[in-house]
Amino acid sequence: MRHWASRGVVAWALWPASLAFGLVAALRRIFYRLGILPSAHPGIPVIVVGNLTAGGSGKTPLVIWIAERLKKQGWTPAIVSRGYGARVDAPRAASIADDAAAVGDEPILLSRRSGCPVWVGAERIAVCRALRAAHPEVDVLILDDGLQHYALRRDIEIALVDARGFGNGFLLPAGPLREPPSRLRSVDGVVGHGASISGYSMKLEGDEFHRMTDAAERRKASAFAGQRVHAVAGIGEPNRFFLHLAKLGIQAIPHPFPDHHPFTPRDLDFGDEAPVLMTEKDAVKLRRAARANWWVLPVTAQVDAAFGDWLTRRLDGFRRSKAA
């Protein structure tokens, strides 16, 4: 009880800073809208997937789902990412052969799961231009975590809201919000990931692990039930992974880490040889030091069929306008 009370005191103490942050964020949006701050469009449809809160909310699985959907619809998508946590001096491609320290953990996962070109860099419009020069066949771009990157003009905005909702309702640094909840009224589509919110719904599914040292070796979740198991997660909401394991019947010892934690093998040394279960995002940072008792759980987004139909209709409109 004292813990939550202390957090509340800190939040209110930071409230003036939160107001200042909100003012700057609002002015920034207005300046981009009025053209006072420069923005550019890459010349092909841009789909932005983002959220209002700091930290992950399931954007990566949703981006992969969208990329796969677009390929089935005859589009040739590519993905643009910041490459969080990596020092990217100039726009560059990210592939499964790269180290997470060089391009970020999520771009490697996006490249492996989507099969699309994935490029990273801080200046997203520069990344789009470099990507298009290298891949002229690409006809639609998916921007991973770019809702607040207004320097790149977009055609479709999709906001993801997870079970955490909007936290205490404060903007940074008093709360978790990058923008106020009212921002959802201006996006094109809202997807709820375990959240009770008006819009489309999404959930993550996956119940089969693969061994880090041999991806061909698979085990169902039931194989880990009833035994001592460790679970590590360095994602935006580690408890989401632990709860998912519990739903699969695995009572794991939880080891939460900060989002994008730069894992080393020592982080997973728990003094025994019990299985260690982890997310795909965390596994990409440990693959060169894989151990036989490390297991990875791939998950796949399952999204409302209505969301896919809506997205198809929106993009078909771009096709018709281009053909006209």
Coordinates of N, CA and C in Angstrom, one line a residue, residues 140-319:
V140 N 4.5 -0.2 -50.4 CA 3.8 0.3 -49.2 C 4.8 0.1 -48.0
L141 N 4.8 1.1 -47.1 CA 5.7 1.1 -46.0 C 5.0 1.0 -44.7
I142 N 5.5 0.2 -43.8 CA 4.9 0.0 -42.4 C 5.9 0.6 -41.4
L143 N 5.5 1.6 -40.7 CA 6.4 2.3 -39.8 C 6.1 1.8 -38.4
D144 N 7.1 1.1 -37.8 CA 7.0 0.5 -36.5 C 7.3 1.5 -35.4
D145 N 6.4 1.8 -34.6 CA 6.5 2.7 -33.5 C 6.8 4.1 -34.0
G146 N 5.9 4.7 -34.8 CA 6.2 6.0 -35.4 C 5.0 7.0 -35.2
L147 N 4.1 6.7 -34.3 CA 2.9 7.5 -34.2 C 3.3 9.0 -33.9
Q148 N 4.4 9.2 -33.1 CA 4.8 10.6 -32.8 C 5.9 11.1 -33.7
H149 N 6.2 10.4 -34.7 CA 7.3 10.9 -35.6 C 6.6 11.6 -36.8
Y150 N 6.3 12.9 -36.5 CA 5.5 13.6 -37.5 C 6.2 14.2 -38.6
A151 N 7.6 14.1 -38.6 CA 8.4 14.5 -39.7 C 8.1 13.6 -41.0
L152 N 7.6 12.4 -40.7 CA 7.2 11.6 -41.8 C 5.7 11.6 -41.9
R153 N 5.2 12.1 -43.0 CA 3.7 12.1 -43.2 C 3.2 10.7 -43.5
R154 N 2.0 10.4 -43.1 CA 1.5 9.1 -43.1 C 0.1 9.1 -43.7
D155 N -0.3 7.9 -44.2 CA -1.7 7.8 -44.8 C -2.6 7.1 -43.9
I156 N -2.1 6.1 -43.1 CA -3.0 5.4 -42.1 C -2.3 5.3 -40.8
E157 N -3.0 5.7 -39.7 CA -2.4 5.7 -38.4 C -3.2 4.6 -37.6
I158 N -2.4 3.7 -37.0 CA -3.0 2.6 -36.2 C -2.4 2.7 -34.8
A159 N -3.3 2.9 -33.8 CA -2.8 3.0 -32.4 C -3.1 1.7 -31.7
L160 N -2.2 1.2 -30.9 CA -2.3 0.0 -30.2 C -2.4 0.3 -28.7
V161 N -3.4 -0.2 -28.0 CA -3.6 0.0 -26.6 C -3.6 -1.4 -25.9
D162 N -2.7 -1.6 -24.9 CA -2.6 -2.9 -24.2 C -3.4 -2.8 -22.9
A163 N -3.2 -3.9 -22.1 CA -4.0 -4.1 -20.9 C -3.7 -3.0 -19.9
R164 N -2.5 -2.4 -20.0 CA -2.2 -1.3 -19.0 C -3.0 -0.1 -19.2
G165 N -3.7 0.0 -20.4 CA -4.5 1.2 -20.6 C -3.6 2.5 -20.7
F166 N -4.0 3.5 -19.9 CA -3.2 4.7 -19.9 C -2.6 5.0 -18.6
G167 N -2.4 3.9 -17.8 CA -1.7 4.1 -16.5 C -2.4 5.0 -15.6
N168 N -1.6 6.0 -15.0 CA -2.2 7.0 -14.1 C -2.9 8.1 -14.9
G169 N -2.8 8.1 -16.2 CA -3.4 9.2 -17.0 C -2.5 10.4 -17.2
F170 N -1.3 10.4 -16.6 CA -0.4 11.5 -16.8 C 0.5 11.3 -17.9
L171 N 1.0 12.4 -18.5 CA 2.0 12.4 -19.5 C 3.4 12.2 -18.9
L172 N 4.4 11.9 -19.7 CA 5.7 11.8 -19.2 C 6.1 13.2 -18.6
P173 N 6.9 13.2 -17.5 CA 7.5 12.1 -16.8 C 6.7 11.6 -15.6
A174 N 5.5 12.2 -15.4 CA 4.7 11.9 -14.2 C 3.9 10.6 -14.5
G175 N 3.7 10.2 -15.7 CA 3.0 9.0 -16.1 C 3.6 8.4 -17.3
P176 N 2.9 7.4 -17.9 CA 3.5 6.6 -19.0 C 3.2 7.2 -20.4
L177 N 2.4 8.3 -20.5 CA 1.8 8.7 -21.8 C 2.8 9.6 -22.6
R178 N 2.9 9.3 -23.8 CA 3.6 10.2 -24.8 C 2.7 11.3 -25.3
E179 N 1.4 11.0 -25.4 CA 0.4 11.9 -25.9 C -0.9 11.6 -25.1
P180 N -1.8 12.5 -25.0 CA -3.0 12.3 -24.2 C -3.9 11.3 -24.9
P181 N -4.8 10.6 -24.1 CA -5.8 9.7 -24.7 C -6.6 10.2 -25.8
S182 N -6.9 11.6 -25.7 CA -7.7 12.2 -26.8 C -7.1 12.0 -28.2
R183 N -5.8 11.7 -28.2 CA -5.1 11.5 -29.5 C -5.7 10.4 -30.3
L184 N -6.4 9.4 -29.6 CA -7.0 8.3 -30.3 C -8.1 8.7 -31.2
R185 N -8.7 9.9 -30.9 CA -9.8 10.4 -31.8 C -9.3 10.8 -33.2
S186 N -8.0 11.0 -33.3 CA -7.5 11.4 -34.6 C -6.8 10.3 -35.4
V187 N -6.7 9.1 -34.8 CA -6.1 8.1 -35.6 C -7.1 7.4 -36.4
D188 N -6.7 6.6 -37.4 CA -7.6 5.9 -38.3 C -8.2 4.6 -37.7
G189 N -7.4 3.9 -36.9 CA -7.8 2.7 -36.3 C -7.2 2.4 -35.0
V190 N -8.0 1.9 -34.0 CA -7.5 1.5 -32.7 C -7.6 0.0 -32.5
V191 N -6.5 -0.6 -32.0 CA -6.5 -2.0 -31.8 C -6.2 -2.2 -30.3
G192 N -7.1 -3.0 -29.7 CA -6.9 -3.2 -28.2 C -6.3 -4.6 -28.0
H193 N -5.1 -4.6 -27.3 CA -4.4 -5.8 -27.0 C -4.7 -6.1 -25.5
G194 N -5.8 -6.9 -25.3 CA -6.2 -7.1 -23.9 C -6.7 -5.9 -23.2
A195 N -7.1 -4.9 -23.9 CA -7.6 -3.7 -23.4 C -9.1 -3.6 -23.7
S196 N -9.9 -3.1 -22.7 CA -11.3 -2.8 -22.9 C -11.4 -1.4 -23.5
I197 N -11.4 -1.4 -24.8 CA -11.4 -0.1 -25.5 C -12.2 -0.3 -26.8
S198 N -12.8 0.8 -27.3 CA -13.6 0.7 -28.5 C -12.6 0.6 -29.7
G199 N -12.8 -0.4 -30.5 CA -11.9 -0.6 -31.7 C -11.8 -2.1 -32.0
Y200 N -10.8 -2.5 -32.7 CA -10.5 -3.9 -33.0 C -9.8 -4.5 -31.9
S201 N -9.8 -5.8 -31.9 CA -9.1 -6.6 -30.8 C -8.0 -7.4 -31.4
M202 N -7.0 -7.7 -30.5 CA -5.9 -8.5 -30.9 C -5.4 -9.3 -29.7
K203 N -5.0 -10.5 -29.9 CA -4.4 -11.3 -28.9 C -3.2 -12.1 -29.5
L204 N -2.3 -12.5 -28.6 CA -1.1 -13.2 -29.0 C -1.3 -14.7 -28.7
E205 N -0.9 -15.5 -29.6 CA -1.0 -17.0 -29.4 C 0.3 -17.6 -29.7
G206 N 0.5 -18.7 -29.0 CA 1.8 -19.5 -29.1 C 1.9 -20.4 -28.0
D207 N 2.1 -21.7 -28.2 CA 2.2 -22.7 -27.2 C 3.3 -23.7 -27.4
E208 N 4.2 -23.4 -28.4 CA 5.3 -24.3 -28.8 C 6.6 -23.6 -28.7
F209 N 7.5 -24.2 -27.9 CA 8.9 -23.6 -27.7 C 9.8 -24.3 -28.7
H210 N 10.9 -23.6 -29.0 CA 12.0 -24.3 -29.7 C 13.3 -24.1 -28.9
R211 N 14.2 -25.1 -28.9 CA 15.4 -25.0 -28.2 C 16.4 -24.0 -28.9
M212 N 17.1 -23.2 -28.1 CA 17.9 -22.2 -28.6 C 19.1 -22.8 -29.4
T213 N 19.6 -23.9 -29.0 CA 20.7 -24.5 -29.7 C 20.3 -25.3 -30.9
D214 N 19.0 -25.6 -31.1 CA 18.5 -26.4 -32.2 C 17.1 -26.0 -32.4
A215 N 16.8 -25.1 -33.3 CA 15.4 -24.6 -33.5 C 14.5 -25.7 -34.1
A216 N 15.1 -26.8 -34.6 CA 14.2 -27.8 -35.1 C 13.6 -28.7 -34.0
E217 N 14.2 -28.5 -32.8 CA 13.7 -29.3 -31.6 C 12.6 -28.5 -31.0
R218 N 11.4 -29.0 -31.0 CA 10.2 -28.3 -30.5 C 9.6 -29.0 -29.3
R219 N 9.0 -28.2 -28.4 CA 8.3 -28.8 -27.3 C 7.0 -28.0 -27.0
K220 N 5.9 -28.7 -26.8 CA 4.7 -28.1 -26.4 C 4.8 -27.5 -25.0
A221 N 4.0 -26.5 -24.6 CA 4.1 -26.0 -23.3 C 3.9 -27.0 -22.2
S222 N 3.0 -28.0 -22.5 CA 2.7 -29.0 -21.5 C 3.9 -29.8 -21.0
A223 N 5.0 -29.8 -21.8 CA 6.2 -30.5 -21.5 C 6.9 -29.8 -20.3
F224 N 6.6 -28.5 -20.0 CA 7.3 -27.8 -19.0 C 6.4 -27.7 -17.7
A225 N 5.2 -28.1 -17.8 CA 4.3 -28.1 -16.7 C 4.8 -29.0 -15.5
G226 N 4.7 -28.5 -14.3 CA 5.0 -29.3 -13.2 C 6.5 -29.4 -12.8
Q227 N 7.3 -28.7 -13.5 CA 8.7 -28.7 -13.2 C 9.3 -27.3 -13.0
R228 N 10.5 -27.3 -12.4 CA 11.1 -26.0 -12.1 C 11.5 -25.3 -13.4
V229 N 11.1 -24.1 -13.6 CA 11.3 -23.4 -14.8 C 11.6 -21.9 -14.5
H230 N 12.5 -21.3 -15.2 CA 12.8 -19.9 -15.1 C 12.2 -19.2 -16.3
A231 N 11.7 -18.0 -16.2 CA 11.2 -17.2 -17.3 C 11.8 -15.8 -17.3
V232 N 12.4 -15.4 -18.4 CA 13.0 -14.1 -18.4 C 12.2 -13.3 -19.5
A233 N 12.1 -12.0 -19.3 CA 11.5 -11.1 -20.2 C 12.0 -9.7 -20.1
G234 N 12.6 -9.2 -21.2 CA 13.0 -7.8 -21.2 C 12.2 -7.0 -22.2
I235 N 10.9 -7.0 -22.1 CA 9.9 -6.4 -23.0 C 9.2 -5.3 -22.2
G236 N 8.4 -4.5 -22.9 CA 7.7 -3.4 -22.3 C 6.9 -3.8 -21.1
E237 N 6.2 -4.9 -21.2 CA 5.4 -5.4 -20.0 C 5.8 -6.8 -19.8
P238 N 6.8 -7.1 -19.0 CA 7.3 -8.5 -18.8 C 6.2 -9.4 -18.2
N239 N 5.3 -8.8 -17.4 CA 4.3 -9.6 -16.8 C 3.3 -10.2 -17.8
R240 N 3.2 -9.6 -19.0 CA 2.4 -10.2 -20.0 C 2.9 -11.6 -20.4
F241 N 4.2 -11.7 -20.5 CA 4.9 -13.0 -20.9 C 4.6 -14.0 -19.8
F242 N 4.8 -13.6 -18.5 CA 4.6 -14.5 -17.4 C 3.2 -15.0 -17.3
L243 N 2.3 -14.1 -17.5 CA 0.8 -14.5 -17.5 C 0.5 -15.4 -18.6
H244 N 1.1 -15.2 -19.8 CA 0.9 -16.1 -20.9 C 1.4 -17.5 -20.6
L245 N 2.5 -17.6 -19.9 CA 3.0 -18.9 -19.5 C 2.1 -19.6 -18.5
A246 N 1.6 -18.8 -17.6 CA 0.7 -19.3 -16.6 C -0.6 -19.9 -17.3
K247 N -1.1 -19.2 -18.3 CA -2.3 -19.7 -19.0 C -2.0 -21.0 -19.7
L248 N -0.7 -21.2 -20.1 CA -0.3 -22.4 -20.7 C 0.0 -23.6 -19.7
G249 N -0.2 -23.3 -18.4 CA 0.0 -24.3 -17.4 C 1.4 -24.3 -16.8
I250 N 2.2 -23.3 -17.1 CA 3.6 -23.3 -16.7 C 3.8 -22.3 -15.5
Q251 N 4.1 -22.8 -14.4 CA 4.3 -22.0 -13.2 C 5.8 -21.7 -13.1
A252 N 6.2 -20.6 -13.8 CA 7.7 -20.3 -13.9 C 8.1 -19.3 -12.8
I253 N 9.4 -19.3 -12.5 CA 10.0 -18.3 -11.6 C 10.3 -17.1 -12.5
P254 N 9.6 -16.0 -12.3 CA 9.7 -14.8 -13.2 C 11.0 -14.0 -12.9
H255 N 11.6 -13.6 -14.0 CA 12.8 -12.7 -13.9 C 12.6 -11.6 -14.9
P256 N 11.9 -10.5 -14.4 CA 11.7 -9.4 -15.3 C 12.9 -8.5 -15.5
F257 N 13.1 -7.9 -16.7 CA 14.2 -7.0 -17.0 C 13.6 -5.8 -17.7
P258 N 14.3 -4.7 -17.8 CA 13.8 -3.5 -18.5 C 13.7 -3.8 -20.0
D259 N 12.8 -3.0 -20.6 CA 12.6 -3.2 -22.0 C 13.9 -3.0 -22.8
H260 N 14.2 -3.8 -23.8 CA 15.4 -3.8 -24.6 C 16.6 -4.0 -23.8
H261 N 16.5 -4.7 -22.7 CA 17.7 -5.0 -21.9 C 18.8 -5.7 -22.7
P262 N 20.0 -5.3 -22.7 CA 21.1 -5.9 -23.4 C 21.6 -7.2 -22.7
F263 N 20.9 -8.3 -22.9 CA 21.2 -9.5 -22.2 C 22.6 -10.0 -22.4
T264 N 23.1 -10.6 -21.4 CA 24.4 -11.4 -21.5 C 24.1 -12.8 -20.8
P265 N 24.8 -13.8 -21.1 CA 24.6 -15.1 -20.5 C 24.5 -15.1 -19.0
R266 N 25.3 -14.2 -18.4 CA 25.3 -14.1 -16.9 C 23.9 -13.7 -16.4
D267 N 23.2 -13.0 -17.2 CA 21.8 -12.6 -16.7 C 20.9 -13.8 -16.5
L268 N 21.3 -14.9 -17.2 CA 20.4 -16.1 -17.2 C 21.0 -17.2 -16.4
D269 N 22.0 -16.9 -15.6 CA 22.6 -17.9 -14.7 C 21.9 -17.8 -13.4
F270 N 21.0 -18.8 -13.1 CA 20.2 -18.8 -11.9 C 20.7 -19.9 -11.0
G271 N 21.9 -20.5 -11.2 CA 22.4 -21.4 -10.2 C 21.9 -22.8 -10.4
D272 N 21.2 -23.1 -11.5 CA 20.8 -24.5 -11.7 C 20.7 -24.7 -13.2
E273 N 20.3 -25.9 -13.6 CA 20.2 -26.3 -15.0 C 18.7 -26.4 -15.4
A274 N 17.8 -25.7 -14.7 CA 16.4 -25.7 -15.0 C 16.2 -25.0 -16.4
P275 N 15.2 -25.4 -17.1 CA 14.9 -24.7 -18.4 C 14.7 -23.2 -18.2
V276 N 15.2 -22.4 -19.1 CA 15.0 -21.0 -19.1 C 14.1 -20.6 -20.3
L277 N 13.0 -20.0 -20.1 CA 12.0 -19.7 -21.2 C 12.1 -18.2 -21.5
M278 N 12.1 -17.8 -22.7 CA 12.2 -16.4 -23.1 C 11.4 -16.1 -24.3
T279 N 11.3 -14.8 -24.6 CA 10.5 -14.3 -25.8 C 11.5 -14.3 -27.0
E280 N 10.9 -14.2 -28.1 CA 11.8 -14.1 -29.4 C 12.6 -12.9 -29.4
K281 N 12.0 -11.8 -28.9 CA 12.7 -10.5 -28.9 C 14.0 -10.6 -28.0
D282 N 13.9 -11.2 -26.9 CA 15.0 -11.4 -26.0 C 16.0 -12.4 -26.6
A283 N 15.5 -13.4 -27.3 CA 16.4 -14.4 -27.8 C 17.4 -13.9 -28.9
V284 N 17.0 -12.9 -29.6 CA 17.9 -12.4 -30.7 C 19.2 -11.8 -30.1
K285 N 19.1 -11.4 -28.9 CA 20.3 -10.9 -28.3 C 21.2 -11.9 -27.6
L286 N 20.7 -13.1 -27.6 CA 21.5 -14.2 -26.9 C 21.8 -15.4 -27.8
R287 N 21.5 -15.3 -29.1 CA 21.6 -16.4 -30.0 C 23.0 -16.9 -30.2
R288 N 24.0 -16.0 -30.1 CA 25.4 -16.4 -30.3 C 26.0 -17.0 -29.1
A289 N 25.2 -17.0 -28.0 CA 25.7 -17.6 -26.7 C 24.7 -18.7 -26.2
A290 N 24.0 -19.3 -27.2 CA 22.9 -20.2 -26.8 C 23.3 -21.3 -25.9
R291 N 22.4 -21.7 -25.0 CA 22.6 -22.8 -24.1 C 21.5 -23.8 -24.4
A292 N 21.8 -25.1 -24.1 CA 20.9 -26.2 -24.4 C 19.6 -26.1 -23.5
N293 N 19.7 -25.4 -22.4 CA 18.5 -25.3 -21.5 C 17.7 -24.0 -21.7
W294 N 18.0 -23.3 -22.8 CA 17.3 -22.1 -23.1 C 16.2 -22.4 -24.2
W295 N 15.0 -21.9 -24.0 CA 13.9 -22.2 -24.9 C 13.2 -20.9 -25.2
V296 N 12.8 -20.8 -26.5 CA 12.2 -19.6 -27.0 C 10.7 -19.9 -27.4
L297 N 9.8 -18.9 -27.1 CA 8.4 -19.1 -27.4 C 8.0 -18.0 -28.5
P298 N 7.9 -18.5 -29.7 CA 7.4 -17.6 -30.7 C 5.9 -17.3 -30.5
V299 N 5.4 -16.1 -30.7 CA 4.0 -15.8 -30.6 C 3.5 -15.2 -31.9
T300 N 2.2 -15.3 -32.2 CA 1.7 -14.7 -33.4 C 0.4 -13.9 -33.1
A301 N 0.3 -12.8 -33.7 CA -0.9 -11.9 -33.4 C -2.1 -12.5 -34.1
Q302 N -3.2 -12.6 -33.4 CA -4.5 -12.9 -34.0 C -5.4 -11.7 -33.9
V303 N -5.7 -11.1 -35.0 CA -6.5 -9.9 -35.0 C -7.8 -10.1 -35.6
D304 N -8.8 -9.2 -35.2 CA -10.1 -9.3 -35.7 C -10.1 -9.3 -37.3
A305 N -10.9 -10.2 -37.8 CA -11.0 -10.3 -39.3 C -11.5 -8.9 -39.8
A306 N -12.3 -8.2 -39.1 CA -12.8 -6.9 -39.5 C -11.7 -5.9 -39.7
F307 N -10.6 -6.0 -38.9 CA -9.5 -5.1 -39.0 C -8.8 -5.3 -40.4
G308 N -8.6 -6.6 -40.7 CA -8.0 -6.9 -42.0 C -8.8 -6.4 -43.2
D309 N -10.1 -6.5 -43.1 CA -11.0 -6.1 -44.1 C -11.0 -4.5 -44.2
W310 N -10.9 -3.9 -43.1 CA -10.8 -2.4 -43.1 C -9.5 -1.9 -43.7
L311 N -8.4 -2.6 -43.3 CA -7.1 -2.2 -43.9 C -7.1 -2.4 -45.4
T312 N -7.6 -3.5 -45.8 CA -7.7 -3.8 -47.3 C -8.4 -2.8 -48.0
R313 N -9.6 -2.4 -47.5 CA -10.4 -1.3 -48.2 C -9.6 0.0 -48.2
R314 N -9.0 0.4 -47.1 CA -8.2 1.6 -47.1 C -7.1 1.6 -48.2
L315 N -6.4 0.5 -48.3 CA -5.3 0.4 -49.2 C -5.8 0.3 -50.7
D316 N -6.9 -0.4 -50.9 CA -7.5 -0.4 -52.2 C -7.8 0.9 -52.7
G317 N -8.2 1.8 -51.8 CA -8.4 3.2 -52.2 C -7.2 3.9 -52.8
F318 N -6.0 3.6 -52.2 CA -4.8 4.1 -52.8 C -4.5 3.6 -54.1
R319 N -4.8 2.3 -54.3 CA -4.5 1.6 -55.6 C -5.4 2.3 -56.7

